[in-house]
């Protein structure tokens, strides 16, 4: 029985698609989102993948996370992969899943934790950028780095052109690192 992965998304979910399409050594058993209209959910449903969507608006984070946890438990999820998930997980949620949540972040951690990573790399005059897969802890983008991939920053790069170059590497890095992680 392959380890079951739950993927949390908030938008298009291109990393989720890569994790599904390149799955080796794990099985994607649920795709969940805080955005019922997340485009990635439609893509997953078209492929017959189980999905769960709930907006936390009006119910508050504890009740929202309890519902997400219920769906993850029902699907037999053992490891959570965040993929473009834009909400902060509560300390309680992280504690419940300690050591079993991973995330992909669009910088070479520990550099550029947080947002606007590509513009910050360009503004700093960096010649190398990239992405990192890390274990999620209570501290933002600070857990053990499991793998990284580098790309060049080219003259004339904008945040968008750099983001596109990094995203292509994310789609190669994440499935490989996740497969290694669940096999640990
Ligand atoms: C990407 O920059 C990724 O690094 C970050 O969210 C952005 C969108 O990813 N996690 P996706 O296309 O929704 O997977």
Short mmCIF file of N, CA and C and ligand atoms in Angstrom, two decimals:
data_model
loop_
_atom_site.label_atom_id
_atom_site.label_comp_id
_atom_site.label_asym_id
_atom_site.label_seq_id
_atom_site.Cartn_x
_atom_site.Cartn_y
_atom_site.Cartn_z
N UNK A 1 0.87 -1.21 0.00
CA UNK A 1 0.00 0.00 0.00
C UNK A 1 0.90 1.24 0.00
N UNK A 2 0.68 2.09 -1.01
CA UNK A 2 1.52 3.29 -1.09
C UNK A 2 1.03 4.33 -0.08
N UNK A 3 1.96 5.10 0.51
CA UNK A 3 1.56 6.15 1.44
C UNK A 3 0.59 7.12 0.75
N UNK A 4 -0.47 7.51 1.46
CA UNK A 4 -1.49 8.39 0.88
C UNK A 4 -1.17 9.86 1.19
N UNK A 5 -1.20 10.66 0.13
CA UNK A 5 -0.87 12.09 0.24
C UNK A 5 -2.14 12.91 0.09
N UNK A 6 -2.28 13.93 0.93
CA UNK A 6 -3.35 14.92 0.75
C UNK A 6 -2.67 16.21 0.30
N UNK A 7 -3.23 16.84 -0.73
CA UNK A 7 -2.62 18.07 -1.24
C UNK A 7 -3.56 19.24 -0.94
N UNK A 8 -3.03 20.32 -0.37
CA UNK A 8 -3.82 21.52 -0.11
C UNK A 8 -3.45 22.58 -1.13
N UNK A 9 -4.45 23.12 -1.80
CA UNK A 9 -4.22 24.17 -2.79
C UNK A 9 -5.12 25.37 -2.52
N UNK A 10 -4.76 26.51 -3.13
CA UNK A 10 -5.65 27.68 -3.03
C UNK A 10 -5.99 28.25 -4.40
N UNK A 11 -5.25 27.73 -5.44
CA UNK A 11 -5.44 28.37 -6.77
C UNK A 11 -5.37 27.36 -7.89
N UNK A 12 -4.50 27.70 -8.90
CA UNK A 12 -4.45 26.84 -10.10
C UNK A 12 -3.89 25.45 -9.75
N UNK A 13 -2.97 25.40 -8.79
CA UNK A 13 -2.45 24.09 -8.36
C UNK A 13 -1.53 23.43 -9.35
N UNK A 14 -0.68 24.20 -10.02
CA UNK A 14 0.21 23.56 -11.00
C UNK A 14 1.15 22.57 -10.32
N UNK A 15 1.55 22.86 -9.08
CA UNK A 15 2.40 21.89 -8.37
C UNK A 15 1.59 20.65 -8.02
N UNK A 16 0.31 20.84 -7.70
CA UNK A 16 -0.56 19.68 -7.41
C UNK A 16 -0.63 18.80 -8.64
N UNK A 17 -0.79 19.41 -9.82
CA UNK A 17 -0.87 18.63 -11.06
C UNK A 17 0.42 17.83 -11.26
N UNK A 18 1.56 18.46 -11.00
CA UNK A 18 2.84 17.77 -11.16
C UNK A 18 2.94 16.60 -10.17
N UNK A 19 2.49 16.83 -8.92
CA UNK A 19 2.54 15.76 -7.92
C UNK A 19 1.66 14.59 -8.33
N UNK A 20 0.50 14.90 -8.93
CA UNK A 20 -0.42 13.83 -9.38
C UNK A 20 0.18 13.10 -10.57
N UNK A 21 0.63 13.87 -11.55
CA UNK A 21 1.06 13.25 -12.83
C UNK A 21 2.39 12.51 -12.70
N UNK A 22 3.22 12.91 -11.73
CA UNK A 22 4.54 12.27 -11.58
C UNK A 22 4.61 11.40 -10.33
N UNK A 23 3.43 11.00 -9.80
CA UNK A 23 3.40 10.24 -8.54
C UNK A 23 4.19 8.93 -8.67
N UNK A 24 5.18 8.79 -7.80
CA UNK A 24 5.97 7.54 -7.72
C UNK A 24 6.15 7.26 -6.23
N UNK A 25 5.73 6.08 -5.79
CA UNK A 25 5.97 5.72 -4.39
C UNK A 25 5.00 6.36 -3.43
N UNK A 26 4.02 7.07 -3.95
CA UNK A 26 2.95 7.62 -3.11
C UNK A 26 1.69 7.70 -3.95
N UNK A 27 0.57 7.84 -3.27
CA UNK A 27 -0.73 7.94 -3.98
C UNK A 27 -1.42 9.22 -3.51
N UNK A 28 -1.83 10.07 -4.42
CA UNK A 28 -2.58 11.28 -4.06
C UNK A 28 -4.02 10.85 -3.81
N UNK A 29 -4.47 10.98 -2.55
CA UNK A 29 -5.80 10.45 -2.20
C UNK A 29 -6.81 11.54 -1.85
N UNK A 30 -6.38 12.82 -1.82
CA UNK A 30 -7.32 13.91 -1.59
C UNK A 30 -6.68 15.23 -2.02
N UNK A 31 -7.50 16.04 -2.68
CA UNK A 31 -7.07 17.40 -2.98
C UNK A 31 -8.07 18.33 -2.30
N UNK A 32 -7.59 19.16 -1.38
CA UNK A 32 -8.48 20.01 -0.58
C UNK A 32 -8.10 21.46 -0.79
N UNK A 33 -9.11 22.34 -0.65
CA UNK A 33 -8.83 23.76 -0.85
C UNK A 33 -9.69 24.62 0.06
N UNK A 34 -9.15 25.77 0.39
CA UNK A 34 -9.90 26.80 1.14
C UNK A 34 -10.72 27.65 0.18
N UNK A 35 -10.56 27.38 -1.12
CA UNK A 35 -11.27 28.14 -2.14
C UNK A 35 -12.12 27.18 -2.98
N UNK A 36 -13.42 27.14 -2.73
CA UNK A 36 -14.26 26.23 -3.52
C UNK A 36 -14.14 26.43 -5.03
N UNK A 37 -13.72 27.64 -5.47
CA UNK A 37 -13.60 27.86 -6.91
C UNK A 37 -12.16 27.74 -7.41
N UNK A 38 -11.30 27.14 -6.60
CA UNK A 38 -9.89 26.97 -7.05
C UNK A 38 -9.86 26.15 -8.34
N UNK A 39 -9.21 26.68 -9.38
CA UNK A 39 -9.18 25.96 -10.67
C UNK A 39 -8.62 24.55 -10.54
N UNK A 40 -7.68 24.36 -9.62
CA UNK A 40 -7.08 23.03 -9.46
C UNK A 40 -8.09 21.98 -9.05
N UNK A 41 -9.17 22.40 -8.37
CA UNK A 41 -10.20 21.43 -7.94
C UNK A 41 -10.91 20.84 -9.15
N UNK A 42 -11.24 21.70 -10.12
CA UNK A 42 -11.93 21.22 -11.33
C UNK A 42 -11.03 20.23 -12.07
N UNK A 43 -9.77 20.55 -12.16
CA UNK A 43 -8.80 19.66 -12.84
C UNK A 43 -8.78 18.30 -12.13
N UNK A 44 -8.77 18.33 -10.80
CA UNK A 44 -8.71 17.07 -10.04
C UNK A 44 -10.00 16.26 -10.22
N UNK A 45 -11.14 16.94 -10.17
CA UNK A 45 -12.43 16.25 -10.33
C UNK A 45 -12.53 15.60 -11.70
N UNK A 46 -12.02 16.30 -12.74
CA UNK A 46 -12.08 15.75 -14.10
C UNK A 46 -11.30 14.42 -14.16
N UNK A 47 -10.31 14.28 -13.24
CA UNK A 47 -9.51 13.06 -13.24
C UNK A 47 -9.99 12.06 -12.21
N UNK A 48 -11.19 12.34 -11.66
CA UNK A 48 -11.76 11.37 -10.72
C UNK A 48 -11.07 11.32 -9.38
N UNK A 49 -10.30 12.39 -9.06
CA UNK A 49 -9.60 12.42 -7.76
C UNK A 49 -10.55 12.97 -6.70
N UNK A 50 -10.53 12.42 -5.49
CA UNK A 50 -11.37 12.94 -4.41
C UNK A 50 -10.97 14.37 -4.06
N UNK A 51 -11.95 15.24 -3.90
CA UNK A 51 -11.66 16.63 -3.53
C UNK A 51 -12.51 17.05 -2.33
N UNK A 52 -12.05 18.11 -1.68
CA UNK A 52 -12.79 18.69 -0.56
C UNK A 52 -12.54 20.18 -0.59
N UNK A 53 -13.60 20.96 -0.50
CA UNK A 53 -13.41 22.41 -0.53
C UNK A 53 -14.29 23.06 0.52
N UNK A 54 -13.72 24.02 1.23
CA UNK A 54 -14.48 24.72 2.26
C UNK A 54 -13.84 26.08 2.48
N UNK A 55 -14.67 27.13 2.45
CA UNK A 55 -14.13 28.45 2.76
C UNK A 55 -14.20 28.66 4.27
N UNK A 56 -13.11 29.13 4.88
CA UNK A 56 -13.13 29.39 6.32
C UNK A 56 -13.93 30.65 6.68
N UNK A 57 -14.36 31.39 5.65
CA UNK A 57 -15.08 32.64 5.93
C UNK A 57 -16.36 32.33 6.72
N UNK A 58 -16.49 33.04 7.85
CA UNK A 58 -17.74 32.91 8.60
C UNK A 58 -17.72 31.76 9.60
N UNK A 59 -16.76 30.83 9.46
CA UNK A 59 -16.77 29.74 10.46
C UNK A 59 -15.53 29.80 11.35
N UNK A 60 -14.53 30.58 10.94
CA UNK A 60 -13.33 30.69 11.78
C UNK A 60 -12.36 29.54 11.56
N UNK A 61 -11.08 29.79 11.88
CA UNK A 61 -10.02 28.84 11.57
C UNK A 61 -10.18 27.51 12.30
N UNK A 62 -10.48 27.49 13.61
CA UNK A 62 -10.59 26.18 14.29
C UNK A 62 -11.62 25.25 13.65
N UNK A 63 -12.81 25.79 13.36
CA UNK A 63 -13.85 24.94 12.77
C UNK A 63 -13.46 24.53 11.36
N UNK A 64 -12.86 25.46 10.62
CA UNK A 64 -12.41 25.17 9.25
C UNK A 64 -11.37 24.05 9.27
N UNK A 65 -10.39 24.17 10.14
CA UNK A 65 -9.32 23.16 10.17
C UNK A 65 -9.86 21.81 10.68
N UNK A 66 -10.86 21.85 11.56
CA UNK A 66 -11.46 20.59 12.02
C UNK A 66 -12.11 19.86 10.86
N UNK A 67 -12.75 20.64 9.97
CA UNK A 67 -13.39 20.04 8.78
C UNK A 67 -12.33 19.47 7.84
N UNK A 68 -11.27 20.24 7.63
CA UNK A 68 -10.18 19.76 6.75
C UNK A 68 -9.59 18.48 7.33
N UNK A 69 -9.33 18.49 8.64
CA UNK A 69 -8.77 17.29 9.28
C UNK A 69 -9.71 16.10 9.12
N UNK A 70 -11.01 16.35 9.21
CA UNK A 70 -11.97 15.25 9.03
C UNK A 70 -11.88 14.64 7.65
N UNK A 71 -11.77 15.51 6.64
CA UNK A 71 -11.67 15.01 5.26
C UNK A 71 -10.35 14.27 5.05
N UNK A 72 -9.26 14.80 5.63
CA UNK A 72 -7.95 14.13 5.50
C UNK A 72 -7.98 12.77 6.17
N UNK A 73 -8.57 12.69 7.36
CA UNK A 73 -8.64 11.41 8.08
C UNK A 73 -9.51 10.41 7.32
N UNK A 74 -10.62 10.91 6.78
CA UNK A 74 -11.54 10.01 6.05
C UNK A 74 -10.84 9.42 4.82
N UNK A 75 -9.93 10.20 4.24
CA UNK A 75 -9.22 9.73 3.04
C UNK A 75 -7.98 8.91 3.41
N UNK A 76 -7.72 8.76 4.69
CA UNK A 76 -6.56 7.96 5.14
C UNK A 76 -5.22 8.61 4.85
N UNK A 77 -5.23 9.95 4.86
CA UNK A 77 -4.00 10.69 4.51
C UNK A 77 -2.94 10.52 5.60
N UNK A 78 -1.68 10.30 5.15
CA UNK A 78 -0.55 10.18 6.09
C UNK A 78 0.39 11.38 6.02
N UNK A 79 0.44 12.00 4.84
CA UNK A 79 1.34 13.14 4.64
C UNK A 79 0.61 14.22 3.85
N UNK A 80 0.80 15.47 4.24
CA UNK A 80 0.16 16.59 3.56
C UNK A 80 1.22 17.34 2.75
N UNK A 81 0.88 17.64 1.49
CA UNK A 81 1.75 18.47 0.65
C UNK A 81 1.01 19.77 0.36
N UNK A 82 1.58 20.87 0.81
CA UNK A 82 0.99 22.18 0.47
C UNK A 82 1.49 22.56 -0.92
N UNK A 83 0.57 23.03 -1.75
CA UNK A 83 0.95 23.37 -3.14
C UNK A 83 0.24 24.65 -3.54
N UNK A 84 0.88 25.75 -3.30
CA UNK A 84 0.23 27.03 -3.60
C UNK A 84 -0.90 27.30 -2.61
N UNK A 85 -0.79 26.73 -1.43
CA UNK A 85 -1.81 26.93 -0.38
C UNK A 85 -1.45 28.23 0.33
N UNK A 86 -2.41 29.16 0.34
CA UNK A 86 -2.05 30.51 0.77
C UNK A 86 -2.50 30.87 2.18
N UNK A 87 -2.94 29.88 2.96
CA UNK A 87 -3.34 30.19 4.33
C UNK A 87 -2.28 29.74 5.31
N UNK A 88 -2.19 30.44 6.44
CA UNK A 88 -1.29 30.01 7.51
C UNK A 88 -1.99 28.90 8.28
N UNK A 89 -1.31 27.81 8.53
CA UNK A 89 -1.89 26.72 9.33
C UNK A 89 -1.70 27.08 10.80
N UNK A 90 -2.67 26.75 11.63
CA UNK A 90 -2.55 27.05 13.07
C UNK A 90 -1.48 26.17 13.69
N UNK A 91 -0.98 26.60 14.84
CA UNK A 91 0.01 25.79 15.57
C UNK A 91 -0.59 24.43 15.93
N UNK A 92 -1.89 24.42 16.27
CA UNK A 92 -2.55 23.15 16.62
C UNK A 92 -2.53 22.19 15.44
N UNK A 93 -2.80 22.74 14.24
CA UNK A 93 -2.83 21.89 13.04
C UNK A 93 -1.43 21.33 12.78
N UNK A 94 -0.43 22.22 12.86
CA UNK A 94 0.96 21.79 12.62
C UNK A 94 1.36 20.74 13.65
N UNK A 95 0.94 20.94 14.91
CA UNK A 95 1.30 19.98 15.97
C UNK A 95 0.66 18.61 15.70
N UNK A 96 -0.60 18.64 15.24
CA UNK A 96 -1.29 17.37 14.98
C UNK A 96 -0.61 16.56 13.88
N UNK A 97 -0.05 17.30 12.90
CA UNK A 97 0.59 16.66 11.74
C UNK A 97 2.11 16.79 11.81
N UNK A 98 2.64 17.02 13.00
CA UNK A 98 4.05 17.34 13.09
C UNK A 98 4.95 16.40 12.28
N UNK A 99 5.82 17.03 11.49
CA UNK A 99 6.77 16.24 10.70
C UNK A 99 6.17 15.57 9.48
N UNK A 100 4.87 15.82 9.21
CA UNK A 100 4.21 15.13 8.07
C UNK A 100 3.53 16.11 7.13
N UNK A 101 3.99 17.39 7.18
CA UNK A 101 3.51 18.39 6.24
C UNK A 101 4.73 18.97 5.52
N UNK A 102 4.67 18.99 4.18
CA UNK A 102 5.76 19.60 3.42
C UNK A 102 5.17 20.70 2.54
N UNK A 103 6.06 21.57 2.07
CA UNK A 103 5.63 22.72 1.27
C UNK A 103 6.71 23.04 0.26
N UNK A 104 6.28 23.64 -0.84
CA UNK A 104 7.25 24.13 -1.82
C UNK A 104 7.22 25.65 -1.78
N UNK A 105 8.42 26.20 -1.66
CA UNK A 105 8.54 27.66 -1.53
C UNK A 105 9.43 28.17 -2.66
N UNK A 106 9.03 29.28 -3.29
CA UNK A 106 9.75 29.74 -4.49
C UNK A 106 10.98 30.60 -4.19
N UNK A 107 11.88 30.06 -3.34
CA UNK A 107 13.20 30.70 -3.14
C UNK A 107 14.17 29.64 -2.65
N UNK A 108 15.46 30.02 -2.62
CA UNK A 108 16.47 29.09 -2.09
C UNK A 108 16.54 29.32 -0.58
N UNK A 109 15.68 28.65 0.17
CA UNK A 109 15.65 28.84 1.62
C UNK A 109 17.02 28.51 2.21
N UNK A 110 17.44 29.21 3.27
CA UNK A 110 16.62 30.13 4.09
C UNK A 110 16.49 31.55 3.56
N UNK A 111 16.99 31.81 2.33
CA UNK A 111 16.81 33.16 1.80
C UNK A 111 15.33 33.40 1.42
N UNK A 112 14.89 34.64 1.59
CA UNK A 112 13.59 35.10 1.10
C UNK A 112 12.40 34.26 1.57
N UNK A 113 12.32 34.12 2.89
CA UNK A 113 11.08 33.53 3.43
C UNK A 113 9.95 34.53 3.16
N UNK A 114 8.72 34.02 3.09
CA UNK A 114 7.59 34.93 2.89
C UNK A 114 7.29 35.17 1.41
N UNK A 115 6.77 36.36 1.13
CA UNK A 115 6.21 36.64 -0.21
C UNK A 115 7.19 37.39 -1.12
N UNK A 116 6.77 37.61 -2.34
CA UNK A 116 7.53 38.41 -3.32
C UNK A 116 8.98 37.96 -3.46
N UNK A 117 9.18 36.67 -3.46
CA UNK A 117 10.56 36.14 -3.44
C UNK A 117 11.33 36.51 -4.71
N UNK A 118 10.65 36.49 -5.85
CA UNK A 118 11.37 36.72 -7.11
C UNK A 118 11.82 38.18 -7.22
N UNK A 119 10.92 39.10 -6.92
CA UNK A 119 11.29 40.52 -6.97
C UNK A 119 12.43 40.82 -5.99
N UNK A 120 12.39 40.19 -4.83
CA UNK A 120 13.44 40.43 -3.82
C UNK A 120 14.79 39.92 -4.33
N UNK A 121 14.78 38.78 -5.03
CA UNK A 121 16.04 38.25 -5.57
C UNK A 121 16.58 39.18 -6.66
N UNK A 122 15.67 39.66 -7.51
CA UNK A 122 16.08 40.59 -8.58
C UNK A 122 16.62 41.89 -7.97
N UNK A 123 15.87 42.44 -7.01
CA UNK A 123 16.29 43.70 -6.37
C UNK A 123 17.64 43.56 -5.68
N UNK A 124 17.92 42.35 -5.20
CA UNK A 124 19.20 42.13 -4.48
C UNK A 124 20.35 41.91 -5.45
N UNK A 125 20.00 41.80 -6.76
CA UNK A 125 21.05 41.57 -7.76
C UNK A 125 21.57 40.13 -7.76
N UNK A 126 20.75 39.21 -7.23
CA UNK A 126 21.16 37.80 -7.23
C UNK A 126 21.31 37.27 -8.66
N UNK A 127 22.26 36.40 -8.87
CA UNK A 127 22.40 35.79 -10.21
C UNK A 127 21.83 34.37 -10.22
N UNK A 128 21.52 33.87 -9.00
CA UNK A 128 20.92 32.54 -8.88
C UNK A 128 19.67 32.64 -8.01
N UNK A 129 18.60 31.97 -8.42
CA UNK A 129 17.37 31.88 -7.61
C UNK A 129 16.93 30.42 -7.63
N UNK A 130 15.69 30.17 -7.18
CA UNK A 130 15.25 28.77 -7.22
C UNK A 130 14.10 28.48 -6.29
N UNK A 131 13.95 27.23 -5.92
CA UNK A 131 12.82 26.79 -5.10
C UNK A 131 13.31 25.75 -4.09
N UNK A 132 12.50 25.60 -3.04
CA UNK A 132 12.88 24.68 -1.95
C UNK A 132 11.65 23.91 -1.49
N UNK A 133 11.85 22.64 -1.19
CA UNK A 133 10.80 21.85 -0.53
C UNK A 133 11.25 21.71 0.93
N UNK A 134 10.35 22.05 1.84
CA UNK A 134 10.75 22.02 3.27
C UNK A 134 9.64 21.44 4.12
N UNK A 135 10.01 20.97 5.30
CA UNK A 135 9.03 20.51 6.29
C UNK A 135 8.38 21.75 6.89
N UNK A 136 7.07 21.67 7.07
CA UNK A 136 6.32 22.82 7.62
C UNK A 136 6.33 22.75 9.15
N UNK A 137 6.69 23.88 9.75
CA UNK A 137 6.65 23.99 11.22
C UNK A 137 5.79 25.21 11.57
N UNK A 138 5.74 25.55 12.84
CA UNK A 138 4.92 26.71 13.25
C UNK A 138 5.51 28.00 12.69
N UNK A 139 6.84 27.99 12.44
CA UNK A 139 7.48 29.22 11.94
C UNK A 139 7.44 29.24 10.41
N UNK A 140 7.08 30.34 9.84
CA UNK A 140 6.89 30.45 8.38
C UNK A 140 8.18 30.10 7.61
N UNK A 141 8.05 29.13 6.71
CA UNK A 141 9.14 28.78 5.77
C UNK A 141 10.46 28.50 6.48
N UNK A 142 10.40 27.84 7.65
CA UNK A 142 11.63 27.68 8.46
C UNK A 142 11.98 26.24 8.76
N UNK A 143 11.20 25.28 8.33
CA UNK A 143 11.48 23.88 8.68
C UNK A 143 12.65 23.31 7.89
N UNK A 144 12.99 22.05 8.20
CA UNK A 144 14.10 21.35 7.51
C UNK A 144 13.91 21.43 5.99
N UNK A 145 14.97 21.84 5.28
CA UNK A 145 14.91 21.88 3.81
C UNK A 145 15.21 20.48 3.29
N UNK A 146 14.31 19.93 2.51
CA UNK A 146 14.43 18.54 2.01
C UNK A 146 15.07 18.51 0.63
N UNK A 147 14.97 19.59 -0.09
CA UNK A 147 15.56 19.63 -1.44
C UNK A 147 15.41 21.02 -2.02
N UNK A 148 16.37 21.37 -2.91
CA UNK A 148 16.31 22.69 -3.56
C UNK A 148 16.67 22.53 -5.03
N UNK A 149 16.22 23.48 -5.86
CA UNK A 149 16.63 23.49 -7.27
C UNK A 149 16.96 24.94 -7.62
N UNK A 150 18.06 25.12 -8.36
CA UNK A 150 18.52 26.46 -8.71
C UNK A 150 18.20 26.78 -10.17
N UNK A 151 17.97 28.08 -10.44
CA UNK A 151 17.84 28.58 -11.81
C UNK A 151 18.65 29.86 -11.89
N UNK A 152 19.12 30.22 -13.07
CA UNK A 152 19.83 31.50 -13.21
C UNK A 152 18.84 32.66 -13.19
N UNK A 153 19.29 33.80 -12.65
CA UNK A 153 18.56 35.06 -12.83
C UNK A 153 19.22 35.73 -14.02
N UNK A 154 18.44 36.01 -15.06
CA UNK A 154 19.02 36.53 -16.30
C UNK A 154 18.84 38.04 -16.39
N UNK A 155 19.76 38.71 -17.09
CA UNK A 155 19.60 40.17 -17.26
C UNK A 155 18.24 40.48 -17.88
N UNK A 156 17.57 41.47 -17.34
CA UNK A 156 16.26 41.83 -17.89
C UNK A 156 15.12 41.00 -17.32
N UNK A 157 15.45 40.06 -16.44
CA UNK A 157 14.38 39.27 -15.81
C UNK A 157 13.42 40.18 -15.06
N UNK A 158 12.16 39.87 -15.17
CA UNK A 158 11.16 40.48 -14.29
C UNK A 158 10.73 39.40 -13.28
N UNK A 159 9.95 39.80 -12.27
CA UNK A 159 9.47 38.80 -11.31
C UNK A 159 8.69 37.71 -12.05
N UNK A 160 7.96 38.09 -13.09
CA UNK A 160 7.16 37.09 -13.83
C UNK A 160 8.03 36.13 -14.63
N UNK A 161 9.08 36.66 -15.29
CA UNK A 161 9.90 35.75 -16.10
C UNK A 161 10.70 34.82 -15.19
N UNK A 162 11.14 35.35 -14.07
CA UNK A 162 11.88 34.50 -13.12
C UNK A 162 10.94 33.47 -12.49
N UNK A 163 9.71 33.91 -12.15
CA UNK A 163 8.73 32.99 -11.54
C UNK A 163 8.45 31.82 -12.46
N UNK A 164 8.33 32.10 -13.75
CA UNK A 164 8.03 31.03 -14.71
C UNK A 164 9.19 30.03 -14.78
N UNK A 165 10.43 30.56 -14.72
CA UNK A 165 11.60 29.68 -14.80
C UNK A 165 11.68 28.80 -13.53
N UNK A 166 11.37 29.43 -12.38
CA UNK A 166 11.41 28.69 -11.11
C UNK A 166 10.28 27.65 -11.06
N UNK A 167 9.11 28.03 -11.54
CA UNK A 167 7.95 27.13 -11.46
C UNK A 167 8.21 25.82 -12.21
N UNK A 168 8.89 25.94 -13.35
CA UNK A 168 9.22 24.73 -14.13
C UNK A 168 10.10 23.79 -13.29
N UNK A 169 11.01 24.38 -12.52
CA UNK A 169 11.88 23.56 -11.66
C UNK A 169 11.08 22.98 -10.48
N UNK A 170 10.11 23.76 -9.98
CA UNK A 170 9.26 23.25 -8.88
C UNK A 170 8.58 21.96 -9.29
N UNK A 171 8.09 21.96 -10.51
CA UNK A 171 7.34 20.79 -11.00
C UNK A 171 8.24 19.56 -11.16
N UNK A 172 9.54 19.80 -11.30
CA UNK A 172 10.48 18.66 -11.37
C UNK A 172 10.92 18.24 -9.97
N UNK A 173 11.10 19.25 -9.10
CA UNK A 173 11.66 18.99 -7.76
C UNK A 173 10.67 18.32 -6.82
N UNK A 174 9.46 18.88 -6.77
CA UNK A 174 8.51 18.48 -5.72
C UNK A 174 8.17 16.98 -5.74
N UNK A 175 7.77 16.42 -6.91
CA UNK A 175 7.43 14.98 -6.91
C UNK A 175 8.59 14.10 -6.45
N UNK A 176 9.81 14.49 -6.86
CA UNK A 176 10.98 13.68 -6.48
C UNK A 176 11.26 13.75 -4.99
N UNK A 177 11.20 14.96 -4.44
CA UNK A 177 11.49 15.13 -3.01
C UNK A 177 10.39 14.48 -2.17
N UNK A 178 9.14 14.62 -2.60
CA UNK A 178 8.03 14.01 -1.85
C UNK A 178 8.17 12.49 -1.83
N UNK A 179 8.52 11.90 -2.96
CA UNK A 179 8.70 10.44 -3.03
C UNK A 179 9.79 10.00 -2.05
N UNK A 180 10.89 10.76 -2.02
CA UNK A 180 11.97 10.42 -1.09
C UNK A 180 11.51 10.58 0.36
N UNK A 181 10.74 11.64 0.59
CA UNK A 181 10.31 11.96 1.96
C UNK A 181 9.42 10.86 2.53
N UNK A 182 8.44 10.38 1.72
CA UNK A 182 7.51 9.37 2.26
C UNK A 182 8.20 8.01 2.39
N UNK A 183 9.35 7.88 1.72
CA UNK A 183 10.08 6.60 1.82
C UNK A 183 11.06 6.61 3.00
N UNK A 184 11.19 7.74 3.68
CA UNK A 184 12.18 7.87 4.78
C UNK A 184 11.89 6.88 5.91
C1 LIG B 1 4.32 28.96 -6.76
O1 LIG B 1 5.15 30.09 -6.78
C2 LIG B 1 4.79 28.05 -5.66
O2 LIG B 1 6.16 28.18 -5.41
C3 LIG B 1 4.04 28.52 -4.47
O3 LIG B 1 2.78 28.94 -4.97
C4 LIG B 1 2.92 29.39 -6.33
C5 LIG B 1 1.80 28.82 -7.17
O4 LIG B 1 1.95 27.45 -7.22
N1 LIG B 1 3.91 27.46 -3.52
P1 LIG B 1 0.82 26.51 -7.91
O5 LIG B 1 0.87 26.78 -9.40
O6 LIG B 1 -0.54 26.92 -7.35
O7 LIG B 1 1.21 25.13 -7.54
#
